[in-house]
Short mmCIF file of C-alpha atoms in Angstrom, two decimals:
data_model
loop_
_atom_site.label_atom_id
_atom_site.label_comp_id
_atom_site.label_asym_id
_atom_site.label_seq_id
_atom_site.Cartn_x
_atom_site.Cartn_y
_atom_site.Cartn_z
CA UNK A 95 -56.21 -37.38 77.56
CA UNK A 96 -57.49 -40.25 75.99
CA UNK A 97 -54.79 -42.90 74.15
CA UNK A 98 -55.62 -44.26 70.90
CA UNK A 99 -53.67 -45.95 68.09
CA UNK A 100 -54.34 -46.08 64.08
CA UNK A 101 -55.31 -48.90 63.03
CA UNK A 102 -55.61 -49.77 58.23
CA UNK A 103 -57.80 -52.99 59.38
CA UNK A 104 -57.26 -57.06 58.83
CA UNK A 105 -54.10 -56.21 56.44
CA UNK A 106 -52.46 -53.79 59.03
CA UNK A 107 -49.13 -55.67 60.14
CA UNK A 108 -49.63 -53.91 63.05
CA UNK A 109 -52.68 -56.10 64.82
CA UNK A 110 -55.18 -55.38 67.65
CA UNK A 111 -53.06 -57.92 70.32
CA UNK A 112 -50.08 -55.20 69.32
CA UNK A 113 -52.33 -52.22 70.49
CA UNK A 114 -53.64 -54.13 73.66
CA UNK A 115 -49.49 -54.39 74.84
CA UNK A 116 -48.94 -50.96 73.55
CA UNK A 117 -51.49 -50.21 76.20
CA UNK A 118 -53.75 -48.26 74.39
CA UNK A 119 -57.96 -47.34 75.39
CA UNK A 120 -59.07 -47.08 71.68
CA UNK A 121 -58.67 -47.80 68.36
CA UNK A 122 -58.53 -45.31 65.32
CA UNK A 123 -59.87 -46.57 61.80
CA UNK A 124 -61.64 -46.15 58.88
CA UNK A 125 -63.19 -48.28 55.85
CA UNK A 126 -60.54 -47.78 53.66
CA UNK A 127 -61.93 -50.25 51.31
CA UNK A 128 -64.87 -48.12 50.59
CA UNK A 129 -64.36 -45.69 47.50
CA UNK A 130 -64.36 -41.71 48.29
CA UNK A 131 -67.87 -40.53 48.20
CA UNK A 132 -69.92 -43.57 48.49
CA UNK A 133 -71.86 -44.23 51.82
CA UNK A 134 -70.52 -46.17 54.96
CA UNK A 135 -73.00 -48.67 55.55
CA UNK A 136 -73.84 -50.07 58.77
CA UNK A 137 -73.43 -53.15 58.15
CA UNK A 138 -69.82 -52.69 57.10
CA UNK A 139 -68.98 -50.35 60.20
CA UNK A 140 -70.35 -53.44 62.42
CA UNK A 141 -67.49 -55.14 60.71
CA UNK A 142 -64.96 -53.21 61.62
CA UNK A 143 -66.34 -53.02 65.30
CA UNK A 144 -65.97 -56.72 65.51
CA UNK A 145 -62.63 -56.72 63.99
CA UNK A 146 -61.32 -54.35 66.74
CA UNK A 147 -63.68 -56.39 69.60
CA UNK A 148 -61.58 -59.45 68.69
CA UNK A 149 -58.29 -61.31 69.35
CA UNK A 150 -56.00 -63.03 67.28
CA UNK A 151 -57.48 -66.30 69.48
CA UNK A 152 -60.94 -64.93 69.50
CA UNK A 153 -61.14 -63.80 72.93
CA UNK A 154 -62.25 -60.06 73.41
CA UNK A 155 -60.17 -57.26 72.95
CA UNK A 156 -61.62 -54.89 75.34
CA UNK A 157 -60.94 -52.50 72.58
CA UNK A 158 -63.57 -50.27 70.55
CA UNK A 159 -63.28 -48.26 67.44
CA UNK A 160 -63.42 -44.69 68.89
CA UNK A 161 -62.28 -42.16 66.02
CA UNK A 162 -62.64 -42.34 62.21
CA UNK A 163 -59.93 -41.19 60.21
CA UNK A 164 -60.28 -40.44 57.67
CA UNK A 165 -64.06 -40.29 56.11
CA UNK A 166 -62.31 -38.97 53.35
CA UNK A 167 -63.87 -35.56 51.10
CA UNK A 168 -64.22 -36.59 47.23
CA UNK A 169 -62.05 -34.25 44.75
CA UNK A 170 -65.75 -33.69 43.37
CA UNK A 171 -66.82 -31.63 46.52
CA UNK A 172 -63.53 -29.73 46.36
CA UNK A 173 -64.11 -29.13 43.10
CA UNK A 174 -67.63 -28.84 42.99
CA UNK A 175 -67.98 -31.01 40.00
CA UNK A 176 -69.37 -33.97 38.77
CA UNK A 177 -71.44 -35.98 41.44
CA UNK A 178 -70.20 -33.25 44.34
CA UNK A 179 -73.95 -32.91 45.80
CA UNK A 180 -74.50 -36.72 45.65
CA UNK A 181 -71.25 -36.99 47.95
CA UNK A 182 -72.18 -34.30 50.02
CA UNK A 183 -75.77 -36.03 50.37
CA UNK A 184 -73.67 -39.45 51.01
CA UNK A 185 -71.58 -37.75 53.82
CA UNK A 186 -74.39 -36.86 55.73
CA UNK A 187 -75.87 -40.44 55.49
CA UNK A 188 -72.37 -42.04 56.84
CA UNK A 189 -72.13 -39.33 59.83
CA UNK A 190 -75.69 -40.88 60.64
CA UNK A 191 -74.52 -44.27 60.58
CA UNK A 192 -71.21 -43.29 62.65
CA UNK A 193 -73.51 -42.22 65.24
CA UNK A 194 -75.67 -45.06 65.25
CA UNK A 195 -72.49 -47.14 65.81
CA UNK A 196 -71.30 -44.90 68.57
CA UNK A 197 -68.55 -42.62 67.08
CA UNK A 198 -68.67 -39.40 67.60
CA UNK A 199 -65.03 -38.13 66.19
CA UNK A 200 -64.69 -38.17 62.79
CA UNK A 201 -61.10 -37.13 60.99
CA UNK A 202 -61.31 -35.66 57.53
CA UNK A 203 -58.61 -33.11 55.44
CA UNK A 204 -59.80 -30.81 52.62
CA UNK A 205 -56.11 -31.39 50.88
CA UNK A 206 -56.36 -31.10 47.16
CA UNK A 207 -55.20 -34.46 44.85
CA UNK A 208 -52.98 -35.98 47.67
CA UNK A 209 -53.77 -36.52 51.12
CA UNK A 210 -49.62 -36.45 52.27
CA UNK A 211 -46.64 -35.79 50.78
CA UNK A 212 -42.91 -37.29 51.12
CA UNK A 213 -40.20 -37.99 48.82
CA UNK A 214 -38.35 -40.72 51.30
CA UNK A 215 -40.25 -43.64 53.10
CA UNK A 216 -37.88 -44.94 54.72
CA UNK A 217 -34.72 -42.65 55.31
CA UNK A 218 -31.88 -43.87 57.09
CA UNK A 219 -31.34 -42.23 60.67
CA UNK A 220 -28.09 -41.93 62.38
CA UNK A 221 -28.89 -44.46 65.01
CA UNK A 222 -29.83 -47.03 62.02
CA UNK A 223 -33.59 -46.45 62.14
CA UNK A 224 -35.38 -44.98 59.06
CA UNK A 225 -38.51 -42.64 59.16
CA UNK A 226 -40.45 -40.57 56.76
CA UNK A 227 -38.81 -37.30 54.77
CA UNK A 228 -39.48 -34.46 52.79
CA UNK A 229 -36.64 -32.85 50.69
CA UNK A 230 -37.52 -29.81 48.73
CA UNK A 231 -35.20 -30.75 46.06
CA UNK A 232 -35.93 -34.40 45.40
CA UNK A 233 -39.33 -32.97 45.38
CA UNK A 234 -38.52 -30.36 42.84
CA UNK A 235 -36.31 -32.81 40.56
CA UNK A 236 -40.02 -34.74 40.56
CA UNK A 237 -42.08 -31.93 39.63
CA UNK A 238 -40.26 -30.23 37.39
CA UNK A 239 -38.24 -33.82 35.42
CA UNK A 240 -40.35 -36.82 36.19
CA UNK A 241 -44.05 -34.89 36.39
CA UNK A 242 -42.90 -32.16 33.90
CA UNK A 243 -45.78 -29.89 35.35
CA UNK A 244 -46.38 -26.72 32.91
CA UNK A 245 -44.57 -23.93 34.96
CA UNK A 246 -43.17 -25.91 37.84
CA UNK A 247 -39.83 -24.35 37.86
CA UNK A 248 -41.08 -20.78 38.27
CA UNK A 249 -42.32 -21.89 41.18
CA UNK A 250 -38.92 -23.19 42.79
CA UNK A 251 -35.93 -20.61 43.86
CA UNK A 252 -33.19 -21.05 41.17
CA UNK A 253 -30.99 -22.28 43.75
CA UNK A 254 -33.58 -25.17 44.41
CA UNK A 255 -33.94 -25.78 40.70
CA UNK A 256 -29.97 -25.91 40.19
CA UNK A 257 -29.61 -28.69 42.53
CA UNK A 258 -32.81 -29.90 41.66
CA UNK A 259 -31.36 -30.99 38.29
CA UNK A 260 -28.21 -31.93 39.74
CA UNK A 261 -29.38 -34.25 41.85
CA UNK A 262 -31.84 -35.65 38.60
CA UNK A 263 -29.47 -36.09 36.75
CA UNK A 264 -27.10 -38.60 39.23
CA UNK A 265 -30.94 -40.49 39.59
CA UNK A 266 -30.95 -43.80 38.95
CA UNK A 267 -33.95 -45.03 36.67
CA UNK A 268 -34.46 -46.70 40.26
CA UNK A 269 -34.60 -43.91 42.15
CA UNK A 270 -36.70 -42.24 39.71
CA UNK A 271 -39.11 -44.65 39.84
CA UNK A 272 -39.08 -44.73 43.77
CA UNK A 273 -39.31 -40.77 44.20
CA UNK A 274 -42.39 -41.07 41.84
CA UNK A 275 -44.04 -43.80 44.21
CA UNK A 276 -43.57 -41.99 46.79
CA UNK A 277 -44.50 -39.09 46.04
CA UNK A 278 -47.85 -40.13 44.86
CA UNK A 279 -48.32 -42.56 47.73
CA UNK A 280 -50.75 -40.52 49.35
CA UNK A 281 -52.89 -42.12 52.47
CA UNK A 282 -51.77 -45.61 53.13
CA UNK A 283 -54.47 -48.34 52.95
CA UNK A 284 -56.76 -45.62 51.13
CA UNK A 285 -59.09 -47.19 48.07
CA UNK A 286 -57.03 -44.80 45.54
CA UNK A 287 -53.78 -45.21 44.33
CA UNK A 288 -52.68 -42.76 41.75
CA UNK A 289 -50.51 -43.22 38.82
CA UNK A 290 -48.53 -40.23 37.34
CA UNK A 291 -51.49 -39.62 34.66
CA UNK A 292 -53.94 -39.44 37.45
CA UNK A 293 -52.60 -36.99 38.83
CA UNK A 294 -51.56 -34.76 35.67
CA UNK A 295 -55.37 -35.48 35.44
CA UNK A 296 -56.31 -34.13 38.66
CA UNK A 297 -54.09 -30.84 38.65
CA UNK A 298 -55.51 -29.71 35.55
CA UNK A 299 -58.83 -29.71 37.03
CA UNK A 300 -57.69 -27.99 39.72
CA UNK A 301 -55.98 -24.78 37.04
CA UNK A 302 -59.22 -22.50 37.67
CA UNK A 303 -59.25 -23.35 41.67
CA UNK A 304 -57.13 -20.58 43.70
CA UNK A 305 -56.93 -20.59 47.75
CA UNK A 306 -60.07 -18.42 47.71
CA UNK A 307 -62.08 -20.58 46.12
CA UNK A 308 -61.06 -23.59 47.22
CA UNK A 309 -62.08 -22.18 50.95
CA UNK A 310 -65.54 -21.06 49.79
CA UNK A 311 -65.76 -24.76 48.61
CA UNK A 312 -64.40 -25.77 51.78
CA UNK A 313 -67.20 -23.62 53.93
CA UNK A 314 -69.71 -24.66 51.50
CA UNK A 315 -69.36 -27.99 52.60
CA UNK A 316 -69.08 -27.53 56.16
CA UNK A 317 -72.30 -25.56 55.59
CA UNK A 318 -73.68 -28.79 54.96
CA UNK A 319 -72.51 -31.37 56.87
CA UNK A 320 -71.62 -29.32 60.29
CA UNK A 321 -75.41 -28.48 61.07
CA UNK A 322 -76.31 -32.17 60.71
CA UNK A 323 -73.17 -33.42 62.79
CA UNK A 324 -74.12 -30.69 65.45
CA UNK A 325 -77.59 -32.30 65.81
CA UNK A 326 -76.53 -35.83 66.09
CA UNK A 327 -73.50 -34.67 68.32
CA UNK A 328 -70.79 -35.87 66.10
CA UNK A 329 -67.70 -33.96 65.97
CA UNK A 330 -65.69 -33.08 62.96
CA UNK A 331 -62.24 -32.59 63.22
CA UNK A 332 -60.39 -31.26 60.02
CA UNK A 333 -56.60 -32.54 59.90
CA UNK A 334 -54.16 -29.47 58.42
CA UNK A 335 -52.54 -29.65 55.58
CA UNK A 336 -49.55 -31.82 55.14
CA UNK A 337 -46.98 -30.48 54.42
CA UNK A 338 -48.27 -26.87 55.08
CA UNK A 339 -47.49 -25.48 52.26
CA UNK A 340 -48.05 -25.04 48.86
CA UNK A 341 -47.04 -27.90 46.46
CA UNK A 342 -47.79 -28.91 42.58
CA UNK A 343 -49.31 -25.58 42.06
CA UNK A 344 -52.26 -26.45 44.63
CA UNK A 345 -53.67 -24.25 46.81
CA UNK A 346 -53.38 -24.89 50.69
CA UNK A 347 -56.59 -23.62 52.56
CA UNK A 348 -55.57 -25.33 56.17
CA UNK A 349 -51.99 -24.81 56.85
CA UNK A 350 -51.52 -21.73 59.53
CA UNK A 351 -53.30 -20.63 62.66
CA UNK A 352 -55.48 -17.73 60.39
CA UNK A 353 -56.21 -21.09 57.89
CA UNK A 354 -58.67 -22.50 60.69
CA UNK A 355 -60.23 -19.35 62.42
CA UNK A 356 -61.07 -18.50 59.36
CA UNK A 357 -63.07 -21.82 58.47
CA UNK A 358 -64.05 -21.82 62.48
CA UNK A 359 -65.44 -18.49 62.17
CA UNK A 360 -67.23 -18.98 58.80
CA UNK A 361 -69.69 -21.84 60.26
CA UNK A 362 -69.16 -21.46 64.16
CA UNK A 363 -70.49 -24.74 65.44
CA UNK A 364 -68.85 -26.73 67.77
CA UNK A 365 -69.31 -29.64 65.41
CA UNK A 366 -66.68 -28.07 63.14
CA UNK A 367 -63.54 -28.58 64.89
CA UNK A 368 -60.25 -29.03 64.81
CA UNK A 369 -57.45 -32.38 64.31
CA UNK A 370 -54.55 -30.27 65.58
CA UNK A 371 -51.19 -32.40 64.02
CA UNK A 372 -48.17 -30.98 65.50
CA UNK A 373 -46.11 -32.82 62.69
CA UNK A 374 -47.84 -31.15 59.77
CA UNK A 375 -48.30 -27.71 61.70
CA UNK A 376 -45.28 -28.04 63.00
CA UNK A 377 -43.13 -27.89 59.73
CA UNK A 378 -43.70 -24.28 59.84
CA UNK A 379 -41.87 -21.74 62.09
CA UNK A 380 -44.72 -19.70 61.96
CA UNK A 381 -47.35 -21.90 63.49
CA UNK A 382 -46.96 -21.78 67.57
CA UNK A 383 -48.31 -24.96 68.78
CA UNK A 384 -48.97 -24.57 72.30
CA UNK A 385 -50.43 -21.24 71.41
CA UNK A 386 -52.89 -22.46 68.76
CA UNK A 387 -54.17 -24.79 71.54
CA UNK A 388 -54.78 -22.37 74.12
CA UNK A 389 -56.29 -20.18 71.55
CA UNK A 390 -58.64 -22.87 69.31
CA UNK A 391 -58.56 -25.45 72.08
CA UNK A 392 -62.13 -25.20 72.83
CA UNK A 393 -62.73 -26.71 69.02
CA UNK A 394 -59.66 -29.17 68.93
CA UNK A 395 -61.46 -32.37 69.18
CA UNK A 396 -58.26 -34.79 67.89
CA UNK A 397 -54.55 -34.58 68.30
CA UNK A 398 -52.14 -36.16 66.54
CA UNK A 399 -48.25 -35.92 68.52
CA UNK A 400 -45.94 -36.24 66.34
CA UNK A 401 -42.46 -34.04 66.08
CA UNK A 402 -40.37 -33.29 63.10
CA UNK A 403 -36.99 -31.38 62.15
CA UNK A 404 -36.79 -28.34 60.00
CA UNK A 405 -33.66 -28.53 58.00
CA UNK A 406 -33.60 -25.82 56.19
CA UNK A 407 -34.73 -21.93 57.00
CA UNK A 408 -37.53 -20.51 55.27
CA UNK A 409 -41.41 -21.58 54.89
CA UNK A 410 -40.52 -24.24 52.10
CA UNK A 411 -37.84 -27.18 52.87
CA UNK A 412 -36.89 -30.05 53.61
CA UNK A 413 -37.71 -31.59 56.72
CA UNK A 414 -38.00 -35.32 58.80
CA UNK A 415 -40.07 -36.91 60.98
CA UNK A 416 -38.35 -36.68 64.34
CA UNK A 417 -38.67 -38.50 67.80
CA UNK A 418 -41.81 -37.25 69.44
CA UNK A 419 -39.91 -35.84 72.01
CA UNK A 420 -37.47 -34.26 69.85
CA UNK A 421 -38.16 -32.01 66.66
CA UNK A 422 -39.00 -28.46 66.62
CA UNK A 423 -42.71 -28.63 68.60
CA UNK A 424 -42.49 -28.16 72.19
CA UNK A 425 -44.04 -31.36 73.13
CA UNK A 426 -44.03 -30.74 76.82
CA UNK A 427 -46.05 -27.58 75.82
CA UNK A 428 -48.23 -28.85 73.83
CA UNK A 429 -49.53 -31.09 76.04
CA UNK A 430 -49.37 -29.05 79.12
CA UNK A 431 -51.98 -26.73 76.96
CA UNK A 432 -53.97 -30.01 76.07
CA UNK A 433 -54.62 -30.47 79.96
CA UNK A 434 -55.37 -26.69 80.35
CA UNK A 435 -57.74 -27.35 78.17
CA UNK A 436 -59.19 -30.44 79.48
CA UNK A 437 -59.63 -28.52 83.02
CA UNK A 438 -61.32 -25.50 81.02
CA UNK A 439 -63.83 -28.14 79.60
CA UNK A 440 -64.13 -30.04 83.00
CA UNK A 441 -64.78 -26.88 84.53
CA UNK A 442 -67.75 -25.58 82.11
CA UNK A 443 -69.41 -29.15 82.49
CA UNK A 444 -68.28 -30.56 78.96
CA UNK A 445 -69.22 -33.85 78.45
CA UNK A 446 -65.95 -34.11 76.02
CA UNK A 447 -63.38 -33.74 78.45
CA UNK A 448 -60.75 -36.54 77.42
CA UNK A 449 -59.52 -35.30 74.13
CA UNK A 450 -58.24 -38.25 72.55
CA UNK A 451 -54.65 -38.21 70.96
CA UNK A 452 -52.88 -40.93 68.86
CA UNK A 453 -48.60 -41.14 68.77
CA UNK A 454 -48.80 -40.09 65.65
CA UNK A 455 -46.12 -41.83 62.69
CA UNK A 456 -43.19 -42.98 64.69
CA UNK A 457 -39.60 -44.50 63.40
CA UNK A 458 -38.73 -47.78 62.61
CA UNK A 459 -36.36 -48.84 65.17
CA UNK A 460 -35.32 -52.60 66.30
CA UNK A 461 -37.90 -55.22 64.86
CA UNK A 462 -40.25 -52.42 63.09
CA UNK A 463 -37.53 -52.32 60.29
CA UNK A 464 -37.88 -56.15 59.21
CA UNK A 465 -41.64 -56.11 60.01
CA UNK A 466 -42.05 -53.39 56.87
CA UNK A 467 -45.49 -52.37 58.07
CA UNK A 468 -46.98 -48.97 56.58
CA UNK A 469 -45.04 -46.47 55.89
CA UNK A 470 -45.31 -44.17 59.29
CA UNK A 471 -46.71 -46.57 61.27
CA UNK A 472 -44.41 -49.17 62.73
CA UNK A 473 -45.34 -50.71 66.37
CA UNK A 474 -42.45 -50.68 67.93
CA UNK A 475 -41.71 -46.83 67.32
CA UNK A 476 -45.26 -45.88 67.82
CA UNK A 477 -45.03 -47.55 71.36
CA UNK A 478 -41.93 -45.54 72.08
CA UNK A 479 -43.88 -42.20 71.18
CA UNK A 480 -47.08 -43.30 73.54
CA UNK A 481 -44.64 -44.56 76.37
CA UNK A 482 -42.44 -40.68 76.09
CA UNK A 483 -46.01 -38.89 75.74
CA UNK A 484 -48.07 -41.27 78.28
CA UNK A 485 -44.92 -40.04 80.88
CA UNK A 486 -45.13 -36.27 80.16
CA UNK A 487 -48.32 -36.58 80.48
CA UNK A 488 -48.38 -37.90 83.92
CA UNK A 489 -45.91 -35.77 84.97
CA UNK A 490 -47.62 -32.64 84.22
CA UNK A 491 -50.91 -34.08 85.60
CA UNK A 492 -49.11 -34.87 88.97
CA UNK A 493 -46.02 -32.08 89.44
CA UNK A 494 -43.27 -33.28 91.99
CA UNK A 495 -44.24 -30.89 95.39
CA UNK A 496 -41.16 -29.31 96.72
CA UNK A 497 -40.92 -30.17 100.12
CA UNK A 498 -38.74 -27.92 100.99
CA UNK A 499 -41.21 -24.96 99.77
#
């Protein structure tokens, strides 16, 4: 298994010298400077290749930019409005520059409006660290008081409601305006930041799209752009949606097991593969991790490890990001079915055999929480994910021998 680290670019507080003690083989980017829809041009991926080549002092890094994530999908191909062919058309032309460059593994999601959702950046741990959390009912006291979305309290239990106005109505105009931030945050270091109108905007365009048809606009587009990545051996690797399930009235078209055979099945190239995230997936009780990657593994072409904590029963509520270790995924299972996977592919003569994996989002602990880097993404809880997976991972790859056997 292959480890990489996420890297937003020059502004990233989080700097290539960083990865290179973190101990890492490649680097994960993406131009996220370049609006949604327009074309990646070569000359600004050979930017970002010798941004990642280089040193704070200049030297080297040794490093190369291995995986793309994201190149994002416009809300016009989900839709299929506006200029949704000229994007599709644009896609295409970027995947041919990505393999010009070298890079082969290319990230995407097919989330409506907002690529992640959270209601608390930075919530405070028992140990004194903070991390990333979702809480169904600050979420609720959002959608149905700050948003006011037509009909968004029929879509909350009235238990959830009740508190959900509750807890409004102790909000500071503070806390108000914090919830609303970071709710809307989305992708950090994308070229889109939305305001509350934007996205009133963008869920009223989305009124006529159900689940159905938001997958036939999903496989439409994979009808596309999958053929051309399977000639130029590129692989695309759809992240699931996060969280999986659905929110703002949006329909969720990559959130279970059934979400991606589906999609798999409907253009069955290898091209058109999987980013299996065992945060996002594993929100959900339903979704069995190490089973989904002894069962898709042969498309799973990214993984993010990442853990988090159910705290509620039920499909929809709250939940945190956890240690990577710790959470409700099996960790130790996942992984062992990464490397049964890897020997599956050795064996068949793959020439993808590594699957690369990132520590995915991470806690602030120790220096991370004065460093204030992006939200997810601190250094020095990263590195303490990669160090707990990078040990698993040898373990299972070399299991103690009993000598007395």
């Amino acid at each position: 298994m292959r480890q990489t680290w996420r890297w937003f670019g020059p502004n990233d507080l989080v700097q290539i010298d960083d990865m290179l003690q973190a101990g890492v083989e490649g680097v994960v980017s993406a131009l996220h400077h370049v609006p949604t829809g327009a074309v990646w041009t070569p000359e600004a991926i050979a930017t970002r290749h010798r941004e990642i080549a280089t040193r704070r002092d200049g030297s080297p890094s040794g490093l190369a930019w291995e995986v793309v994530e994201s190149l994002p999908v416009s809300e016009d191909v989900k839709k299929q409005r506006g200029e949704w062919r000229e994007h599709i058309a644009n896609y295409k032309t970027s995947l041919r520059h990505l393999k010009d460059a070298g890079i082969e593994t290319i990230c995407y999601n097919f989330m409506p409006v907002l690529d992640w959702t959270r209601t608390d950046l930075a919530y405070r741990l028992p140990h004194g660290g903070t991390c990333m959390r979702f809480d169904v009912y600050d979420f609720a006291a959002f959608d149905i008081f700050i948003l006011k979305r037509a009909g968004s309290r029929e879509t909350f239990p009235e238990a959830v409601v009740a508190i959900a106005e509750e807890r409004f109505a102790a909000m500071s105009e503070a806390r108000k305006v914090e919830l609303a931030g970071n709710v809307v945050f989305g992708l950090p270091g994308a070229a889109e930041h939305f305001s509350l109108d934007d996205v009133r905007h963008h869920l009223a365009e989305y009124g006529d799209i159900d689940e159905a048809r938001l997958r036939s606009h999903f496989i439409a587009f994979l009808e596309e752009v999958a053929p051309v990545a399977d000639d130029l051996g590129v692989r695309l690797c759809c992240h699931p949606d996060d969280p999986p399930f659905p929110l703002l009235g949006l329909p969720r078209v990559m959130s279970t097991e059934a979400h991606y055979k589906a999609v798999m099945d409907a253009v069955d190239l290898l091209a058109n593969g999987i980013t299996l995230c065992s945060g996002s997936l594993g929100v959900r009780a339903d979704n069995d991790l190490p089973g989904m990657m002894d069962r898709l593994g042969d498309r799973v072409h990214f993984l993010h490890l990442r853990n988090t904590t159910r705290e509620m029963e039920g499909l929809y509520g709250s939940f945190h990001e956890a240690e990577h270790l710790g959470g409700d995924t099996d960790m130790v299972a996942l992984l062992a079915a990464a490397l049964r996977e890897e020997k599956r592919r050795r064996d068949a003569g793959r020439g993808d055999v590594s699957i690369p994996f990132r520590p995915d989002h991470g806690q602030d602990i120790l220096d991370d929480l004065g460093r204030k880097a992006q939200p997810g993404y601190p250094a020095i809880g990263r590195l303490k994910g990669l160090a707990e997976l990078r040990g698993v991972i040898a373990a299972l790859a070399h299991p103690v021998v009993d000598s007395a056997a």
